[in-house]
């Protein structure tokens, strides 16, 4: 012992460890010597020695031995007849030690038993602190099992107990709880909450332990990772440097220090600070070579990192030297033909080419091709081949994968797995699912028809649909049959489709390529040459070449902010190989499970329709948007017992201010306009081909029982068809008139009626099937992995009738990472973890496909990358709770009053939303995401106040909740302009849906946002605070009317000043242009079929009273125009009121003020330019004035429009009177924005 403690090691860590070990041996020998001399070894000495031995084995990773020592210590305590309090406390602590050992060894049930033993003793002792320790262990197990919510609740429960016991949070026990809670939030990518917890733990530990302690360093390390994940690189560097300083003082040269250097270098690499990145990588390299030797995977990884830095610095000779170092290590570890060498040789070839060493470059390419075997075959199956060969390379577990399947006696399964890994990248299959959506006005029998169709003729009483009903019914589109997703596991159906796709892919793949893949897996000794790697990733992290294919496709933790430079390797993480191994294990489990389904499900080639039912109430129209898909078949239901021009009736017999024709126009425009294509298909409905435009709308009738007479029913159906064709001629090719009339009377269940219903269902099924066979959506192939992602994101519970469970690995990924609300970034993480990720574009296509099926909601709008809702029914319940809040049993008077106020004013207080969301137990972050989602779809609009509102006190615009009787606006005390109409020709867009109008109100609220906005039924008044007038926007069937009004003022000077301000605003800001542009943008986004149509101004003819477009300009009379309908000339005062032709002339009955328009005032064109120039406003800035700080403008204004306006104002104010419209037009021409220059020239001409 004396010799051991006096050996001088170069490595301080080794010295410290040897001294610790020698002192332990010395103490043990001393104790044994004393026992021999005095023969007085007490029971407590034995227990402490056994526990101490357990600690030593635990630290060495020998968990079975550690458990044995702990059990012996417990047996020693329990061997006594009378155990005192201190010994019971010691027994608690040893049980906890035993639980920790079992947890580390993965024996969670045994750990749970030890925890329960501890709890029994602690309860007898009334020891609350040890009970809290037990809860900590339970939470740790839950975390490891992926049960994050339960783990989080238990850690919080334990922390509350510790706070009560210690009387505050200045205690290391509480700091431990803060740290554990932070880890849970970190795992869930909830970085804000994780950071808060880590900071609390850090403050306590620094106060108690001081600044120079490993636990303090760990807090800094955790915070550094949090900042790095969020790309907050300066803050991350600060944290990692603090952690580095502490670990250097304590450990000297140590693996933890090397890891700090690695993270610091990685951040500098991200920031392209290559000199600093190189310096820290070299420091890390020195430590790793000293501790691990030259022939270690992480050292090879470092050489690759350094080579990449040299390549960026154009230091090509040193780059080659580093690549050669990495090459030598890879060859020593894996042999000369390992796939990881491919990218090294390809990178070296590029560098040699830069050095003009073409012979060496060619030699490197040849080496790369030798590993690939044949360049032609590689190009034809490159990714799948690399993946397959990669599978045979990873570890003993993976190289024996096919053998393990053969050992089970399933020879075919070996080929299945080969096809699976190959098909995962290249395999495609037919799309076998489509949504069938039932739409129509309220109380027309949609739910009844849905019940009849999904229950094959049977029916019972049904309630009105609220917003949307995802029925969970699957209609077999080949053979009329119905499956219930609530009673049969939908994942089984999806996995059945995967099996069929694998079978088809196996037949289609070319023999030479398949033989090559088989050979790569089974026979090639070069590929299988690999040393065994220690599976303990904490001790020996495996290296992975970041340029290798598997890094891009399999690694779940790629950097989320990659640079565009292909030479930057931001993903050189030491645990890449382990994550790949995890993905491979997932594939193996999933594949074996899929193969097991072959004996449990029918291998059918059928296609299925998922049935959805949309609520018809007007208040639900705006909430339908997240659930509408262009790629589905619609069934439009009408009540054949009422006339199409009658008012829509509620279930209570109340007449609504909308006719059935208007309701039909609403529905048809909403669903047909959502399809972006003008594509036509040919479908054989009655044994003859007919052309239809997409999307398809099948017209069916309800309430046939109310007519009775078949001839009368057919006559009324024909009359309804004629009315639709007359009113909506542009939709004729979208509508399939089925002639089907359902009897939806639930009390009529006679055999004849049921047979008639079944006949109607069969006819409807035949029509749907005919369209499905012709739809591009159903015939275009889709990647197989899209179905696999559907099984992962599918959140419905497995059926008890079909108890086929997903794999443990897949279930673990789902439990840990799949939540009801996810960001695009989180879904990207899941797909990487499952090996399904290719690139963001492919992932978006995958999510849009699942959105079309109704499996998820995928919102990608404006400035957000994407929000994904994996449980559509859960989101629907949230919407129902908010919109139908008055139907709940509310006893809180404040909530009742707030909701009644929303019904009167169209403005909802946030406390109403909080009350509606209470039952869902949302976190504050999830609540904000739901609000953000509703704002993105214009379901609500945030109303700004003069002072900044705190969260919880906000107010939102909800015009669709307004009582339809609230339709009176008192404008008697105002001067009112003539109406100006905005809209489209009826032949282009025959109707503007209410949902579009509500979106327009929300968009205008963002433009003129203040609490003085007033909402009425289908119109609103916006107050323009700085301009002394109001804008009134009203929906009038297929157009939007505009008026402005301003207050009567008796004093002539004040009236004159007000008029001047209003004229300037109308002329320069042109609010009517703003409304028109916003309507146009909403139509383009929500109704893409009409994106090429032109939004125009209309005025009402004084002769025939029809709306007509503005035409012509008469030189001496700006109000004289010609009606396109009747051909008469008439004076349109609205042209003058709204200064359509740029004249600055308003009627004012009191003062008769009139001003002339200055055509050279560039402010006239600011809003027009800002609306159309987009991000090119910076080019305009470079032409007009280089001294104006565009970066400051960008930082102060989020919207592109606001940035452009702000620059133009600064330019005008700085250069006036030299800033002229001529300069503006010339600058627009110079930046190739001639069309904008022509637009403002047209205003001048007018």
PDB file of N, CA, C and O in Angstrom, residues 1004-1062:
ATOM      1  N   UNK A1004     -57.582  41.798 -40.821  1.00  0.00           N
ATOM      2  CA  UNK A1004     -57.704  43.254 -40.652  1.00  0.00           C
ATOM      3  C   UNK A1004     -57.420  43.662 -39.204  1.00  0.00           C
ATOM      4  O   UNK A1004     -56.914  44.762 -38.960  1.00  0.00           O
ATOM      5  N   UNK A1005     -57.751  42.765 -38.282  1.00  0.00           N
ATOM      6  CA  UNK A1005     -57.457  43.053 -36.879  1.00  0.00           C
ATOM      7  C   UNK A1005     -55.949  43.173 -36.676  1.00  0.00           C
ATOM      8  O   UNK A1005     -55.478  44.027 -35.912  1.00  0.00           O
ATOM      9  N   UNK A1006     -55.183  42.327 -37.366  1.00  0.00           N
ATOM     10  CA  UNK A1006     -53.727  42.414 -37.256  1.00  0.00           C
ATOM     11  C   UNK A1006     -53.200  43.718 -37.847  1.00  0.00           C
ATOM     12  O   UNK A1006     -52.164  44.219 -37.441  1.00  0.00           O
ATOM     13  N   UNK A1007     -53.932  44.278 -38.828  1.00  0.00           N
ATOM     14  CA  UNK A1007     -53.516  45.523 -39.452  1.00  0.00           C
ATOM     15  C   UNK A1007     -53.898  46.729 -38.606  1.00  0.00           C
ATOM     16  O   UNK A1007     -53.092  47.620 -38.376  1.00  0.00           O
ATOM     17  N   UNK A1008     -55.147  46.780 -38.146  1.00  0.00           N
ATOM     18  CA  UNK A1008     -55.648  47.905 -37.345  1.00  0.00           C
ATOM     19  C   UNK A1008     -56.021  47.383 -35.959  1.00  0.00           C
ATOM     20  O   UNK A1008     -57.192  47.330 -35.591  1.00  0.00           O
ATOM     21  N   UNK A1009     -55.028  46.948 -35.209  1.00  0.00           N
ATOM     22  CA  UNK A1009     -55.293  46.222 -33.966  1.00  0.00           C
ATOM     23  C   UNK A1009     -55.399  47.179 -32.794  1.00  0.00           C
ATOM     24  O   UNK A1009     -54.428  47.813 -32.395  1.00  0.00           O
ATOM     25  N   UNK A1010     -56.601  47.284 -32.256  1.00  0.00           N
ATOM     26  CA  UNK A1010     -56.831  48.034 -31.040  1.00  0.00           C
ATOM     27  C   UNK A1010     -58.150  47.569 -30.442  1.00  0.00           C
ATOM     28  O   UNK A1010     -58.993  46.993 -31.134  1.00  0.00           O
ATOM     29  N   UNK A1011     -58.356  47.786 -29.149  1.00  0.00           N
ATOM     30  CA  UNK A1011     -59.555  47.242 -28.476  1.00  0.00           C
ATOM     31  C   UNK A1011     -60.852  47.903 -28.900  1.00  0.00           C
ATOM     32  O   UNK A1011     -61.921  47.458 -28.488  1.00  0.00           O
ATOM     33  N   UNK A1012     -60.808  48.940 -29.744  1.00  0.00           N
ATOM     34  CA  UNK A1012     -62.039  49.629 -30.135  1.00  0.00           C
ATOM     35  C   UNK A1012     -62.745  48.961 -31.311  1.00  0.00           C
ATOM     36  O   UNK A1012     -63.746  49.479 -31.800  1.00  0.00           O
ATOM     37  N   UNK A1013     -62.244  47.842 -31.781  1.00  0.00           N
ATOM     38  CA  UNK A1013     -62.920  47.142 -32.865  1.00  0.00           C
ATOM     39  C   UNK A1013     -64.286  46.667 -32.366  1.00  0.00           C
ATOM     40  O   UNK A1013     -64.431  46.191 -31.250  1.00  0.00           O
ATOM     41  N   UNK A1014     -65.318  46.847 -33.216  1.00  0.00           N
ATOM     42  CA  UNK A1014     -66.679  46.433 -32.876  1.00  0.00           C
ATOM     43  C   UNK A1014     -67.132  45.383 -33.880  1.00  0.00           C
ATOM     44  O   UNK A1014     -66.986  45.552 -35.085  1.00  0.00           O
ATOM     45  N   UNK A1015     -67.711  44.282 -33.357  1.00  0.00           N
ATOM     46  CA  UNK A1015     -68.111  43.157 -34.192  1.00  0.00           C
ATOM     47  C   UNK A1015     -69.632  43.012 -34.146  1.00  0.00           C
ATOM     48  O   UNK A1015     -70.257  43.078 -33.075  1.00  0.00           O
ATOM     49  N   UNK A1016     -70.217  42.821 -35.327  1.00  0.00           N
ATOM     50  CA  UNK A1016     -71.650  42.554 -35.449  1.00  0.00           C
ATOM     51  C   UNK A1016     -71.807  41.340 -36.359  1.00  0.00           C
ATOM     52  O   UNK A1016     -70.822  40.783 -36.834  1.00  0.00           O
ATOM     53  N   UNK A1017     -73.032  40.912 -36.585  1.00  0.00           N
ATOM     54  CA  UNK A1017     -73.243  39.725 -37.403  1.00  0.00           C
ATOM     55  C   UNK A1017     -72.853  40.013 -38.851  1.00  0.00           C
ATOM     56  O   UNK A1017     -73.496  40.804 -39.553  1.00  0.00           O
ATOM     57  N   UNK A1018     -71.755  39.383 -39.274  1.00  0.00           N
ATOM     58  CA  UNK A1018     -71.218  39.462 -40.626  1.00  0.00           C
ATOM     59  C   UNK A1018     -70.743  40.856 -41.022  1.00  0.00           C
ATOM     60  O   UNK A1018     -70.644  41.167 -42.206  1.00  0.00           O
ATOM     61  N   UNK A1019     -70.453  41.702 -40.055  1.00  0.00           N
ATOM     62  CA  UNK A1019     -69.704  42.916 -40.373  1.00  0.00           C
ATOM     63  C   UNK A1019     -69.013  43.441 -39.126  1.00  0.00           C
ATOM     64  O   UNK A1019     -69.308  43.026 -37.994  1.00  0.00           O
ATOM     65  N   UNK A1020     -68.040  44.328 -39.337  1.00  0.00           N
ATOM     66  CA  UNK A1020     -67.222  44.834 -38.239  1.00  0.00           C
ATOM     67  C   UNK A1020     -66.794  46.260 -38.536  1.00  0.00           C
ATOM     68  O   UNK A1020     -66.736  46.682 -39.698  1.00  0.00           O
ATOM     69  N   UNK A1021     -66.514  46.991 -37.450  1.00  0.00           N
ATOM     70  CA  UNK A1021     -66.037  48.374 -37.576  1.00  0.00           C
ATOM     71  C   UNK A1021     -64.676  48.483 -36.896  1.00  0.00           C
ATOM     72  O   UNK A1021     -64.540  48.166 -35.715  1.00  0.00           O
ATOM     73  N   UNK A1022     -63.671  48.918 -37.673  1.00  0.00           N
ATOM     74  CA  UNK A1022     -62.311  49.073 -37.169  1.00  0.00           C
ATOM     75  C   UNK A1022     -62.007  50.557 -37.012  1.00  0.00           C
ATOM     76  O   UNK A1022     -62.253  51.353 -37.932  1.00  0.00           O
ATOM     77  N   UNK A1023     -61.468  50.905 -35.867  1.00  0.00           N
ATOM     78  CA  UNK A1023     -61.139  52.310 -35.600  1.00  0.00           C
ATOM     79  C   UNK A1023     -59.673  52.557 -35.950  1.00  0.00           C
ATOM     80  O   UNK A1023     -58.782  51.867 -35.439  1.00  0.00           O
ATOM     81  N   UNK A1024     -59.434  53.524 -36.839  1.00  0.00           N
ATOM     82  CA  UNK A1024     -58.078  53.913 -37.193  1.00  0.00           C
ATOM     83  C   UNK A1024     -57.685  55.090 -36.312  1.00  0.00           C
ATOM     84  O   UNK A1024     -58.050  56.246 -36.577  1.00  0.00           O
ATOM     85  N   UNK A1025     -56.983  54.787 -35.251  1.00  0.00           N
ATOM     86  CA  UNK A1025     -56.743  55.759 -34.170  1.00  0.00           C
ATOM     87  C   UNK A1025     -56.049  57.011 -34.679  1.00  0.00           C
ATOM     88  O   UNK A1025     -56.436  58.138 -34.365  1.00  0.00           O
ATOM     89  N   UNK A1026     -55.022  56.847 -35.492  1.00  0.00           N
ATOM     90  CA  UNK A1026     -54.218  57.996 -35.928  1.00  0.00           C
ATOM     91  C   UNK A1026     -54.864  58.776 -37.059  1.00  0.00           C
ATOM     92  O   UNK A1026     -54.388  59.857 -37.420  1.00  0.00           O
ATOM     93  N   UNK A1027     -55.946  58.232 -37.643  1.00  0.00           N
ATOM     94  CA  UNK A1027     -56.496  58.849 -38.842  1.00  0.00           C
ATOM     95  C   UNK A1027     -57.912  59.401 -38.662  1.00  0.00           C
ATOM     96  O   UNK A1027     -58.506  59.896 -39.620  1.00  0.00           O
ATOM     97  N   UNK A1028     -58.486  59.254 -37.458  1.00  0.00           N
ATOM     98  CA  UNK A1028     -59.747  59.914 -37.089  1.00  0.00           C
ATOM     99  C   UNK A1028     -60.955  59.417 -37.887  1.00  0.00           C
ATOM    100  O   UNK A1028     -61.894  60.168 -38.105  1.00  0.00           O
ATOM    101  N   UNK A1029     -60.941  58.170 -38.330  1.00  0.00           N
ATOM    102  CA  UNK A1029     -62.135  57.632 -38.970  1.00  0.00           C
ATOM    103  C   UNK A1029     -62.175  56.126 -38.758  1.00  0.00           C
ATOM    104  O   UNK A1029     -61.203  55.515 -38.290  1.00  0.00           O
ATOM    105  N   UNK A1030     -63.318  55.525 -39.085  1.00  0.00           N
ATOM    106  CA  UNK A1030     -63.521  54.087 -38.924  1.00  0.00           C
ATOM    107  C   UNK A1030     -63.755  53.450 -40.298  1.00  0.00           C
ATOM    108  O   UNK A1030     -64.308  54.076 -41.204  1.00  0.00           O
ATOM    109  N   UNK A1031     -63.362  52.194 -40.402  1.00  0.00           N
ATOM    110  CA  UNK A1031     -63.620  51.393 -41.599  1.00  0.00           C
ATOM    111  C   UNK A1031     -64.667  50.336 -41.241  1.00  0.00           C
ATOM    112  O   UNK A1031     -64.498  49.592 -40.277  1.00  0.00           O
ATOM    113  N   UNK A1032     -65.739  50.277 -42.017  1.00  0.00           N
ATOM    114  CA  UNK A1032     -66.795  49.291 -41.808  1.00  0.00           C
ATOM    115  C   UNK A1032     -66.693  48.244 -42.920  1.00  0.00           C
ATOM    116  O   UNK A1032     -66.753  48.570 -44.108  1.00  0.00           O
ATOM    117  N   UNK A1033     -66.514  46.976 -42.520  1.00  0.00           N
ATOM    118  CA  UNK A1033     -66.380  45.870 -43.457  1.00  0.00           C
ATOM    119  C   UNK A1033     -67.573  44.945 -43.264  1.00  0.00           C
ATOM    120  O   UNK A1033     -67.847  44.510 -42.147  1.00  0.00           O
ATOM    121  N   UNK A1034     -68.266  44.638 -44.358  1.00  0.00           N
ATOM    122  CA  UNK A1034     -69.490  43.827 -44.256  1.00  0.00           C
ATOM    123  C   UNK A1034     -69.507  42.788 -45.367  1.00  0.00           C
ATOM    124  O   UNK A1034     -69.109  43.059 -46.506  1.00  0.00           O
ATOM    125  N   UNK A1035     -69.973  41.582 -45.019  1.00  0.00           N
ATOM    126  CA  UNK A1035     -70.111  40.526 -46.019  1.00  0.00           C
ATOM    127  C   UNK A1035     -71.490  40.606 -46.657  1.00  0.00           C
ATOM    128  O   UNK A1035     -72.506  40.633 -45.959  1.00  0.00           O
ATOM    129  N   UNK A1036     -71.490  40.660 -47.984  1.00  0.00           N
ATOM    130  CA  UNK A1036     -72.749  40.712 -48.717  1.00  0.00           C
ATOM    131  C   UNK A1036     -72.715  39.630 -49.784  1.00  0.00           C
ATOM    132  O   UNK A1036     -72.376  39.881 -50.935  1.00  0.00           O
ATOM    133  N   UNK A1037     -73.036  38.398 -49.361  1.00  0.00           N
ATOM    134  CA  UNK A1037     -73.051  37.211 -50.216  1.00  0.00           C
ATOM    135  C   UNK A1037     -71.691  37.007 -50.881  1.00  0.00           C
ATOM    136  O   UNK A1037     -70.750  36.563 -50.243  1.00  0.00           O
ATOM    137  N   UNK A1038     -71.571  37.367 -52.143  1.00  0.00           N
ATOM    138  CA  UNK A1038     -70.339  37.044 -52.862  1.00  0.00           C
ATOM    139  C   UNK A1038     -69.356  38.209 -52.903  1.00  0.00           C
ATOM    140  O   UNK A1038     -68.374  38.155 -53.647  1.00  0.00           O
ATOM    141  N   UNK A1039     -69.603  39.271 -52.146  1.00  0.00           N
ATOM    142  CA  UNK A1039     -68.697  40.420 -52.133  1.00  0.00           C
ATOM    143  C   UNK A1039     -68.528  40.937 -50.705  1.00  0.00           C
ATOM    144  O   UNK A1039     -69.310  40.605 -49.809  1.00  0.00           O
ATOM    145  N   UNK A1040     -67.521  41.771 -50.551  1.00  0.00           N
ATOM    146  CA  UNK A1040     -67.264  42.461 -49.281  1.00  0.00           C
ATOM    147  C   UNK A1040     -67.467  43.947 -49.524  1.00  0.00           C
ATOM    148  O   UNK A1040     -66.871  44.521 -50.442  1.00  0.00           O
ATOM    149  N   UNK A1041     -68.321  44.565 -48.713  1.00  0.00           N
ATOM    150  CA  UNK A1041     -68.548  46.012 -48.870  1.00  0.00           C
ATOM    151  C   UNK A1041     -67.710  46.782 -47.864  1.00  0.00           C
ATOM    152  O   UNK A1041     -67.489  46.334 -46.738  1.00  0.00           O
ATOM    153  N   UNK A1042     -67.259  47.957 -48.296  1.00  0.00           N
ATOM    154  CA  UNK A1042     -66.452  48.849 -47.451  1.00  0.00           C
ATOM    155  C   UNK A1042     -67.129  50.212 -47.354  1.00  0.00           C
ATOM    156  O   UNK A1042     -67.632  50.740 -48.353  1.00  0.00           O
ATOM    157  N   UNK A1043     -67.131  50.760 -46.171  1.00  0.00           N
ATOM    158  CA  UNK A1043     -67.505  52.150 -45.945  1.00  0.00           C
ATOM    159  C   UNK A1043     -66.560  52.727 -44.911  1.00  0.00           C
ATOM    160  O   UNK A1043     -66.015  51.985 -44.078  1.00  0.00           O
ATOM    161  N   UNK A1044     -66.360  54.025 -44.990  1.00  0.00           N
ATOM    162  CA  UNK A1044     -65.670  54.674 -43.877  1.00  0.00           C
ATOM    163  C   UNK A1044     -66.589  55.737 -43.325  1.00  0.00           C
ATOM    164  O   UNK A1044     -67.442  56.303 -44.020  1.00  0.00           O
ATOM    165  N   UNK A1045     -66.428  56.005 -42.060  1.00  0.00           N
ATOM    166  CA  UNK A1045     -67.280  57.001 -41.402  1.00  0.00           C
ATOM    167  C   UNK A1045     -66.435  57.819 -40.439  1.00  0.00           C
ATOM    168  O   UNK A1045     -65.410  57.348 -39.933  1.00  0.00           O
ATOM    169  N   UNK A1046     -66.879  59.026 -40.216  1.00  0.00           N
ATOM    170  CA  UNK A1046     -66.138  59.897 -39.306  1.00  0.00           C
ATOM    171  C   UNK A1046     -67.144  60.791 -38.590  1.00  0.00           C
ATOM    172  O   UNK A1046     -68.273  61.006 -39.027  1.00  0.00           O
ATOM    173  N   UNK A1047     -66.697  61.334 -37.498  1.00  0.00           N
ATOM    174  CA  UNK A1047     -67.588  62.050 -36.582  1.00  0.00           C
ATOM    175  C   UNK A1047     -67.990  63.415 -37.146  1.00  0.00           C
ATOM    176  O   UNK A1047     -67.202  64.083 -37.810  1.00  0.00           O
ATOM    177  N   UNK A1048     -69.249  63.806 -36.887  1.00  0.00           N
ATOM    178  CA  UNK A1048     -69.708  65.167 -37.222  1.00  0.00           C
ATOM    179  C   UNK A1048     -69.050  66.170 -36.292  1.00  0.00           C
ATOM    180  O   UNK A1048     -69.103  66.028 -35.066  1.00  0.00           O
ATOM    181  N   UNK A1049     -68.417  67.174 -36.860  1.00  0.00           N
ATOM    182  CA  UNK A1049     -67.805  68.255 -36.057  1.00  0.00           C
ATOM    183  C   UNK A1049     -68.361  69.585 -36.547  1.00  0.00           C
ATOM    184  O   UNK A1049     -68.350  69.872 -37.753  1.00  0.00           O
ATOM    185  N   UNK A1050     -68.812  70.407 -35.626  1.00  0.00           N
ATOM    186  CA  UNK A1050     -69.464  71.664 -35.986  1.00  0.00           C
ATOM    187  C   UNK A1050     -68.458  72.756 -36.333  1.00  0.00           C
ATOM    188  O   UNK A1050     -68.713  73.597 -37.175  1.00  0.00           O
ATOM    189  N   UNK A1051     -67.300  72.755 -35.657  1.00  0.00           N
ATOM    190  CA  UNK A1051     -66.325  73.825 -35.893  1.00  0.00           C
ATOM    191  C   UNK A1051     -65.644  73.613 -37.247  1.00  0.00           C
ATOM    192  O   UNK A1051     -65.112  72.546 -37.533  1.00  0.00           O
ATOM    193  N   UNK A1052     -65.646  74.673 -38.059  1.00  0.00           N
ATOM    194  CA  UNK A1052     -65.149  74.541 -39.436  1.00  0.00           C
ATOM    195  C   UNK A1052     -63.648  74.264 -39.484  1.00  0.00           C
ATOM    196  O   UNK A1052     -63.192  73.468 -40.312  1.00  0.00           O
ATOM    197  N   UNK A1053     -62.859  74.911 -38.602  1.00  0.00           N
ATOM    198  CA  UNK A1053     -61.414  74.691 -38.631  1.00  0.00           C
ATOM    199  C   UNK A1053     -61.067  73.256 -38.247  1.00  0.00           C
ATOM    200  O   UNK A1053     -60.227  72.605 -38.885  1.00  0.00           O
ATOM    201  N   UNK A1054     -61.719  72.768 -37.214  1.00  0.00           N
ATOM    202  CA  UNK A1054     -61.477  71.379 -36.788  1.00  0.00           C
ATOM    203  C   UNK A1054     -61.925  70.412 -37.872  1.00  0.00           C
ATOM    204  O   UNK A1054     -61.252  69.411 -38.150  1.00  0.00           O
ATOM    205  N   UNK A1055     -63.077  70.728 -38.503  1.00  0.00           N
ATOM    206  CA  UNK A1055     -63.566  69.855 -39.578  1.00  0.00           C
ATOM    207  C   UNK A1055     -62.587  69.857 -40.746  1.00  0.00           C
ATOM    208  O   UNK A1055     -62.325  68.812 -41.361  1.00  0.00           O
ATOM    209  N   UNK A1056     -62.052  71.052 -41.062  1.00  0.00           N
ATOM    210  CA  UNK A1056     -61.103  71.143 -42.175  1.00  0.00           C
ATOM    211  C   UNK A1056     -59.847  70.312 -41.885  1.00  0.00           C
ATOM    212  O   UNK A1056     -59.360  69.571 -42.742  1.00  0.00           O
ATOM    213  N   UNK A1057     -59.330  70.422 -40.640  1.00  0.00           N
ATOM    214  CA  UNK A1057     -58.126  69.658 -40.288  1.00  0.00           C
ATOM    215  C   UNK A1057     -58.390  68.156 -40.316  1.00  0.00           C
ATOM    216  O   UNK A1057     -57.548  67.363 -40.766  1.00  0.00           O
ATOM    217  N   UNK A1058     -59.568  67.771 -39.835  1.00  0.00           N
ATOM    218  CA  UNK A1058     -59.913  66.345 -39.856  1.00  0.00           C
ATOM    219  C   UNK A1058     -60.002  65.837 -41.283  1.00  0.00           C
ATOM    220  O   UNK A1058     -59.508  64.750 -41.616  1.00  0.00           O
ATOM    221  N   UNK A1059     -60.645  66.629 -42.153  1.00  0.00           N
ATOM    222  CA  UNK A1059     -60.800  66.202 -43.538  1.00  0.00           C
ATOM    223  C   UNK A1059     -59.444  66.051 -44.224  1.00  0.00           C
ATOM    224  O   UNK A1059     -59.218  65.122 -44.996  1.00  0.00           O
ATOM    225  N   UNK A1060     -58.549  66.973 -43.927  1.00  0.00           N
ATOM    226  CA  UNK A1060     -57.206  66.883 -44.511  1.00  0.00           C
ATOM    227  C   UNK A1060     -56.517  65.598 -44.073  1.00  0.00           C
ATOM    228  O   UNK A1060     -55.883  64.899 -44.874  1.00  0.00           O
ATOM    229  N   UNK A1061     -56.644  65.261 -42.783  1.00  0.00           N
ATOM    230  CA  UNK A1061     -56.029  64.035 -42.258  1.00  0.00           C
ATOM    231  C   UNK A1061     -56.639  62.796 -42.900  1.00  0.00           C
ATOM    232  O   UNK A1061     -55.927  61.862 -43.287  1.00  0.00           O
ATOM    233  N   UNK A1062     -57.971  62.789 -43.036  1.00  0.00           N
ATOM    234  CA  UNK A1062     -58.647  61.622 -43.621  1.00  0.00           C
ATOM    235  C   UNK A1062     -58.269  61.462 -45.083  1.00  0.00           C
ATOM    236  O   UNK A1062     -57.986  60.363 -45.566  1.00  0.00           O
TER     237      UNK A1062
END
